[in-house]
Structure formats: C-alpha cells, structure tokens
Amino acid sequence: QQQVKQSPQSLIVQKGGISIINCAYENTAFDYFPWYQQFPGKGPALLIAIRPDVSEKKEGRFTISFNKSAKQFSLHIMDSQPGDSATYFCAASINDYKLSFGAGTTVTVRA
Amino acid sequence: DAMVIQNPRYQVTQFGKPVTLSCSQTLNHNVMYWYQQKSSQAPKLLFHYYDKDFNNEADTPDNFQSRRPNTSFCFLDIRSPGLGDAAMYLCATSRQGADTQYFGPGTRLTVL
C-alpha cells in the first residue's frame, strides 16, 4: 500500500516551460516532505524539501507548494532546462526517519 | 569528498548463486539503509541499521540479509538470487535525527 501517491507518471515539457508534479498523502503524522531527483544509472539526490509549517519553499527554479488541509504537495520546475530531464520522486517521513516514496515522475524537457 | 560508495557498480550472478553487495560511507552517519529499485519504480526499503540495531521491513524476503561490521561499512547478502531479484540496489545514509538521506550510485544486479 503506497502511502504517497504521485502523478503524473511522466510528462514532456518544452525548454523554458513549467513542469508540475503532484503528490498526495494520507498519514497526517508525516512531518517532512522531500523531493529527490534521479538521473539514469545514478542514485537519487535530495533536490528540495519542506516541513508542514510552511506553505511554500523556493530554491532557484524549484518550488514546493504544500497544502496541509488537502494533504497534498507539489513540485514546480520553472524555466525547465534539458538538464532537468530526470525522474523525480516525492517522499514523506515521520521524525526524519524512514522515507515513503511516491512512484516517480519521468520528466523530459525538449529543447 | 565525503560520500557513499557502492561496489561493485555492476554485478552478474547466476540463479541461486549467493552474492554480496557492499556499501561504505565517509560521512560518519549512524543510519544506513538498503533499498531495492526495479525499473521505473520507486526505491523500496529492504532494511536499515540504526547504529548497530538492525531493522527489517516486514515484507523483505528472508533471502536478503545484511551485515554492518562497523560504522563505515554495510553489506547486502542475497543468499539464493532469483530472476525477480534483478534490480538496482541502493545504499543510503543519514545522521540520527537528520532529514536528508544520501544515496550511493547503486549496484545493478543481473541474475542469469
């Protein structure tokens, strides 16, 4: 039973466009929501993360929006670049412990 | 640079032949994790060590075992690999109470 549901499974965006990936969770005990980026043949790497006391966090072209009441959070990639082409996983954890991953979204940025 | 190192990067084994994957870290983190990741799927946690304490996930097959001889090293043993065990195996570490997990590059296991 997947604790974090992620959509879409894949998306294609033009260079300079906006990529949006959505995640939803049920367990209200989750208190940490990271996004990991994974390139083919590599391990995942932390991209950006948020805690539920904040509704938005921005780091460069990457923004997390968090809606506690709806139990949803999303990743926005602004001005998408070909180098952003990767698989993105949302995740959630309790007390900074084990991560529950979403199923992943493969993003392809067309030049 | 401090990092998580996995060896080998690629491992080919025969059906039923035991295999050991290794992970080492220079981050001095006390928590180490092993994940299995199949193609186009999310990483699936197999087990983790919190210091020397071993924590097995309920659905991890008995075929998978782990050893952590010291803080820096952790091993994944697959006693009798089946075709369904072909996957990428990822090692990750984190500091106690820290939020970020640092992943190694993974070992791609092929079972013939």
mmCIF file of C-alpha atoms in Angstrom:
data_model
loop_
_atom_site.group_PDB
_atom_site.id
_atom_site.type_symbol
_atom_site.label_atom_id
_atom_site.label_comp_id
_atom_site.label_asym_id
_atom_site.label_seq_id
_atom_site.Cartn_x
_atom_site.Cartn_y
_atom_site.Cartn_z
ATOM 1 C CA GLN A 1 0.000 0.000 0.000
ATOM 2 C CA GLN A 2 1.623 3.161 -1.194
ATOM 3 C CA GLN A 3 1.469 5.893 1.398
ATOM 4 C CA VAL A 4 2.339 8.667 -1.030
ATOM 5 C CA LYS A 5 0.550 8.904 -4.386
ATOM 6 C CA GLN A 6 2.361 10.744 -7.160
ATOM 7 C CA SER A 7 1.183 11.977 -10.556
ATOM 8 C CA PRO A 8 1.679 12.160 -13.460
ATOM 9 C CA GLN A 9 3.777 9.108 -14.249
ATOM 10 C CA SER A 10 5.572 11.061 -16.969
ATOM 11 C CA LEU A 11 5.492 14.455 -18.585
ATOM 12 C CA ILE A 12 7.069 16.217 -21.501
ATOM 13 C CA VAL A 13 7.705 19.954 -21.411
ATOM 14 C CA GLN A 14 9.335 22.372 -23.792
ATOM 15 C CA LYS A 15 12.510 24.159 -22.780
ATOM 16 C CA GLY A 16 11.556 27.198 -20.762
ATOM 17 C CA GLY A 17 8.210 25.750 -19.730
ATOM 18 C CA ILE A 18 6.899 24.824 -16.297
ATOM 19 C CA SER A 19 6.849 21.240 -15.018
ATOM 20 C CA ILE A 20 4.370 20.422 -12.258
ATOM 21 C CA ILE A 21 4.335 17.179 -10.292
ATOM 22 C CA ASN A 22 1.738 16.446 -7.648
ATOM 23 C CA CYS A 23 1.750 14.221 -4.584
ATOM 24 C CA ALA A 24 -0.888 13.310 -2.030
ATOM 25 C CA TYR A 25 -0.616 11.550 1.306
ATOM 26 C CA GLU A 26 -2.949 10.157 3.940
ATOM 27 C CA ASN A 27 -0.854 9.843 7.085
ATOM 28 C CA THR A 28 -1.128 13.136 8.985
ATOM 29 C CA ALA A 29 1.849 12.110 11.117
ATOM 30 C CA PHE A 30 4.203 12.810 8.198
ATOM 31 C CA ASP A 31 6.296 15.846 9.071
ATOM 32 C CA TYR A 32 8.927 16.011 6.365
ATOM 33 C CA PHE A 33 8.352 16.096 2.604
ATOM 34 C CA PRO A 34 11.430 15.897 0.354
ATOM 35 C CA TRP A 35 11.760 15.668 -3.388
ATOM 36 C CA TYR A 36 14.522 13.548 -4.849
ATOM 37 C CA GLN A 37 15.927 13.785 -8.371
ATOM 38 C CA GLN A 38 17.345 10.708 -10.051
ATOM 39 C CA PHE A 39 19.268 10.530 -13.309
ATOM 40 C CA PRO A 40 19.564 7.218 -15.186
ATOM 41 C CA GLY A 41 22.120 4.915 -13.583
ATOM 42 C CA LYS A 42 22.549 7.160 -10.542
ATOM 43 C CA GLY A 43 21.219 7.157 -7.020
ATOM 44 C CA PRO A 44 18.529 9.662 -6.020
ATOM 45 C CA ALA A 45 19.731 13.016 -4.700
ATOM 46 C CA LEU A 46 17.816 15.428 -2.492
ATOM 47 C CA LEU A 47 16.513 18.345 -4.532
ATOM 48 C CA ILE A 48 14.364 20.337 -2.121
ATOM 49 C CA ALA A 49 12.287 19.620 0.978
ATOM 50 C CA ILE A 50 9.571 21.215 3.075
ATOM 51 C CA ARG A 51 8.024 20.857 6.508
ATOM 52 C CA PRO A 52 4.264 21.239 7.118
ATOM 53 C CA ASP A 53 4.576 24.561 8.954
ATOM 54 C CA VAL A 54 5.464 26.240 5.653
ATOM 55 C CA SER A 55 3.178 26.549 2.612
ATOM 56 C CA GLU A 56 5.856 27.202 0.027
ATOM 57 C CA LYS A 57 9.590 26.865 -0.359
ATOM 58 C CA LYS A 58 11.643 28.055 -3.285
ATOM 59 C CA GLU A 59 15.206 27.184 -4.245
ATOM 60 C CA GLY A 60 16.281 28.611 -7.560
ATOM 61 C CA ARG A 61 13.956 27.319 -10.266
ATOM 62 C CA PHE A 62 12.406 24.685 -7.977
ATOM 63 C CA THR A 63 9.411 25.413 -5.748
ATOM 64 C CA ILE A 64 7.455 23.183 -3.400
ATOM 65 C CA SER A 65 3.858 24.131 -2.662
ATOM 66 C CA PHE A 66 2.341 22.481 0.389
ATOM 67 C CA ASN A 67 -1.363 22.281 1.284
ATOM 68 C CA LYS A 68 -1.702 20.750 4.732
ATOM 69 C CA SER A 69 -5.504 20.701 4.805
ATOM 70 C CA ALA A 70 -5.684 18.912 1.459
ATOM 71 C CA LYS A 71 -2.728 16.664 2.325
ATOM 72 C CA GLN A 72 -1.097 17.497 -0.967
ATOM 73 C CA PHE A 73 2.206 18.915 -2.078
ATOM 74 C CA SER A 74 3.678 19.663 -5.458
ATOM 75 C CA LEU A 75 6.943 20.429 -7.188
ATOM 76 C CA HIS A 76 7.133 23.202 -9.753
ATOM 77 C CA ILE A 77 10.132 23.424 -12.056
ATOM 78 C CA MET A 78 10.243 26.858 -13.626
ATOM 79 C CA ASP A 79 12.093 27.625 -16.866
ATOM 80 C CA SER A 80 12.657 23.894 -17.422
ATOM 81 C CA GLN A 81 16.006 23.008 -18.996
ATOM 82 C CA PRO A 82 17.140 19.856 -20.842
ATOM 83 C CA GLY A 83 19.415 19.114 -17.879
ATOM 84 C CA ASP A 84 16.300 18.807 -15.710
ATOM 85 C CA SER A 85 15.309 15.669 -17.612
ATOM 86 C CA ALA A 86 15.252 13.053 -14.869
ATOM 87 C CA THR A 87 12.918 11.050 -12.659
ATOM 88 C CA TYR A 88 11.521 12.923 -9.675
ATOM 89 C CA PHE A 89 10.294 11.209 -6.533
ATOM 90 C CA CYS A 90 8.281 12.822 -3.810
ATOM 91 C CA ALA A 91 8.576 11.294 -0.376
ATOM 92 C CA ALA A 92 7.380 11.690 3.185
ATOM 93 C CA SER A 93 8.683 10.678 6.570
ATOM 94 C CA ILE A 94 7.946 10.875 10.266
ATOM 95 C CA ASN A 95 10.588 12.246 12.643
ATOM 96 C CA ASP A 96 13.186 12.377 9.853
ATOM 97 C CA TYR A 97 13.211 8.644 9.698
ATOM 98 C CA LYS A 98 12.214 6.141 7.010
ATOM 99 C CA LEU A 99 11.114 7.621 3.706
ATOM 100 C CA SER A 100 7.902 6.604 1.931
ATOM 101 C CA PHE A 101 8.441 7.305 -1.744
ATOM 102 C CA GLY A 102 5.919 8.146 -4.428
ATOM 103 C CA ALA A 103 6.015 6.113 -7.628
ATOM 104 C CA GLY A 104 8.081 8.688 -9.509
ATOM 105 C CA THR A 105 7.591 11.035 -12.470
ATOM 106 C CA THR A 106 9.819 10.958 -15.508
ATOM 107 C CA VAL A 107 10.306 14.476 -16.824
ATOM 108 C CA THR A 108 11.544 15.037 -20.355
ATOM 109 C CA VAL A 109 12.477 18.566 -21.380
ATOM 110 C CA ARG A 110 12.527 19.078 -25.143
ATOM 111 C CA ALA A 111 14.986 21.622 -26.499
ATOM 112 C CA ASP B 1 34.743 14.358 -0.890
ATOM 113 C CA ALA B 2 32.597 12.653 1.718
ATOM 114 C CA MET B 3 30.308 10.233 0.023
ATOM 115 C CA VAL B 4 28.513 6.914 -0.161
ATOM 116 C CA ILE B 5 30.384 4.333 -2.206
ATOM 117 C CA GLN B 6 28.927 1.125 -3.566
ATOM 118 C CA ASN B 7 30.830 -1.808 -5.008
ATOM 119 C CA PRO B 8 30.609 -3.289 -7.470
ATOM 120 C CA ARG B 9 28.636 -0.969 -9.734
ATOM 121 C CA TYR B 10 27.532 -3.914 -11.831
ATOM 122 C CA GLN B 11 27.164 -7.488 -10.639
ATOM 123 C CA VAL B 12 26.180 -10.507 -12.676
ATOM 124 C CA THR B 13 25.327 -13.707 -10.863
ATOM 125 C CA GLN B 14 23.701 -16.996 -11.671
ATOM 126 C CA PHE B 15 20.335 -18.128 -10.440
ATOM 127 C CA GLY B 16 20.795 -19.416 -6.903
ATOM 128 C CA LYS B 17 24.420 -18.325 -6.525
ATOM 129 C CA PRO B 18 24.973 -16.184 -3.413
ATOM 130 C CA VAL B 19 26.071 -12.619 -3.959
ATOM 131 C CA THR B 20 27.279 -9.846 -1.669
ATOM 132 C CA LEU B 21 26.998 -6.138 -2.367
ATOM 133 C CA SER B 22 28.951 -3.617 -0.349
ATOM 134 C CA CYS B 23 28.449 -0.060 0.767
ATOM 135 C CA SER B 24 30.865 2.248 2.513
ATOM 136 C CA GLN B 25 30.482 5.810 3.693
ATOM 137 C CA THR B 26 32.801 8.587 4.746
ATOM 138 C CA LEU B 27 30.006 10.717 6.187
ATOM 139 C CA ASN B 28 30.168 9.089 9.636
ATOM 140 C CA HIS B 29 26.398 8.694 9.593
ATOM 141 C CA ASN B 30 24.919 6.271 12.067
ATOM 142 C CA VAL B 31 21.921 5.210 9.973
ATOM 143 C CA MET B 32 22.424 3.089 6.852
ATOM 144 C CA TYR B 33 19.673 1.872 4.534
ATOM 145 C CA TRP B 34 19.394 -0.691 1.752
ATOM 146 C CA TYR B 35 16.835 -0.158 -0.988
ATOM 147 C CA GLN B 36 15.819 -2.257 -3.979
ATOM 148 C CA GLN B 37 14.783 -0.330 -7.069
ATOM 149 C CA LYS B 38 13.318 -2.087 -10.089
ATOM 150 C CA SER B 39 12.997 -0.437 -13.459
ATOM 151 C CA SER B 40 10.629 2.545 -13.478
ATOM 152 C CA GLN B 41 9.718 2.031 -9.826
ATOM 153 C CA ALA B 42 10.369 3.864 -6.598
ATOM 154 C CA PRO B 43 13.102 2.642 -4.254
ATOM 155 C CA LYS B 44 11.757 0.028 -1.861
ATOM 156 C CA LEU B 45 13.286 -0.113 1.602
ATOM 157 C CA LEU B 46 14.612 -3.566 2.480
ATOM 158 C CA PHE B 47 16.121 -2.846 5.885
ATOM 159 C CA HIS B 48 18.198 -0.348 7.774
ATOM 160 C CA TYR B 49 20.677 -0.080 10.616
ATOM 161 C CA TYR B 50 20.258 2.488 13.342
ATOM 162 C CA ASP B 51 23.761 2.307 14.777
ATOM 163 C CA LYS B 52 24.165 -1.443 15.316
ATOM 164 C CA ASP B 53 20.447 -2.105 15.567
ATOM 165 C CA PHE B 54 19.109 -3.984 12.558
ATOM 166 C CA ASN B 55 15.577 -3.166 11.397
ATOM 167 C CA ASN B 56 13.975 -5.408 8.808
ATOM 168 C CA GLU B 57 10.964 -4.353 6.764
ATOM 169 C CA ALA B 58 8.044 -6.737 7.195
ATOM 170 C CA ASP B 59 7.885 -7.651 3.516
ATOM 171 C CA THR B 60 11.604 -8.152 2.924
ATOM 172 C CA PRO B 61 12.183 -11.764 1.836
ATOM 173 C CA ASP B 62 14.327 -13.988 4.068
ATOM 174 C CA ASN B 63 16.613 -14.387 1.071
ATOM 175 C CA PHE B 64 18.008 -10.938 1.855
ATOM 176 C CA GLN B 65 20.375 -10.475 4.765
ATOM 177 C CA SER B 66 22.622 -7.656 5.882
ATOM 178 C CA ARG B 67 25.730 -7.096 7.960
ATOM 179 C CA ARG B 68 27.217 -3.937 9.380
ATOM 180 C CA PRO B 69 30.650 -4.724 10.824
ATOM 181 C CA ASN B 70 31.400 -1.085 11.674
ATOM 182 C CA THR B 71 30.031 2.434 11.207
ATOM 183 C CA SER B 72 31.506 2.827 7.746
ATOM 184 C CA PHE B 73 30.553 -0.429 6.051
ATOM 185 C CA CYS B 74 27.348 -2.277 5.334
ATOM 186 C CA PHE B 75 26.801 -5.401 3.236
ATOM 187 C CA LEU B 76 23.769 -6.830 1.483
ATOM 188 C CA ASP B 77 23.788 -10.605 1.080
ATOM 189 C CA ILE B 78 21.396 -12.319 -1.282
ATOM 190 C CA ARG B 79 21.553 -15.976 -0.367
ATOM 191 C CA SER B 80 19.861 -17.524 -3.393
ATOM 192 C CA PRO B 81 19.134 -14.907 -6.044
ATOM 193 C CA GLY B 82 16.133 -15.464 -8.228
ATOM 194 C CA LEU B 83 15.321 -13.835 -11.537
ATOM 195 C CA GLY B 84 12.969 -11.490 -9.693
ATOM 196 C CA ASP B 85 15.851 -10.118 -7.637
ATOM 197 C CA ALA B 86 17.414 -8.444 -10.648
ATOM 198 C CA ALA B 87 17.314 -4.761 -9.775
ATOM 199 C CA MET B 88 19.331 -1.728 -8.770
ATOM 200 C CA TYR B 89 20.359 -1.908 -5.118
ATOM 201 C CA LEU B 90 20.829 1.440 -3.438
ATOM 202 C CA CYS B 91 22.592 2.181 -0.193
ATOM 203 C CA ALA B 92 21.789 5.382 1.675
ATOM 204 C CA THR B 93 22.916 7.008 4.896
ATOM 205 C CA SER B 94 21.632 9.675 7.231
ATOM 206 C CA ARG B 95 22.591 11.229 10.540
ATOM 207 C CA GLN B 96 20.465 10.373 13.504
ATOM 208 C CA GLY B 97 17.604 12.847 13.589
ATOM 209 C CA ALA B 98 18.666 14.423 10.292
ATOM 210 C CA ASP B 99 16.287 14.672 7.404
ATOM 211 C CA THR B 100 18.471 14.113 4.367
ATOM 212 C CA GLN B 101 19.326 10.656 3.117
ATOM 213 C CA TYR B 102 22.454 10.465 0.976
ATOM 214 C CA PHE B 103 22.329 7.773 -1.684
ATOM 215 C CA GLY B 104 25.158 5.898 -3.299
ATOM 216 C CA PRO B 105 25.272 5.339 -7.071
ATOM 217 C CA GLY B 106 23.779 1.873 -6.744
ATOM 218 C CA THR B 107 24.742 -1.643 -7.818
ATOM 219 C CA ARG B 108 22.968 -3.033 -10.852
ATOM 220 C CA LEU B 109 22.378 -6.751 -10.241
ATOM 221 C CA THR B 110 21.723 -9.085 -13.141
ATOM 222 C CA VAL B 111 20.621 -12.667 -12.476
ATOM 223 C CA LEU B 112 21.150 -15.166 -15.291
#
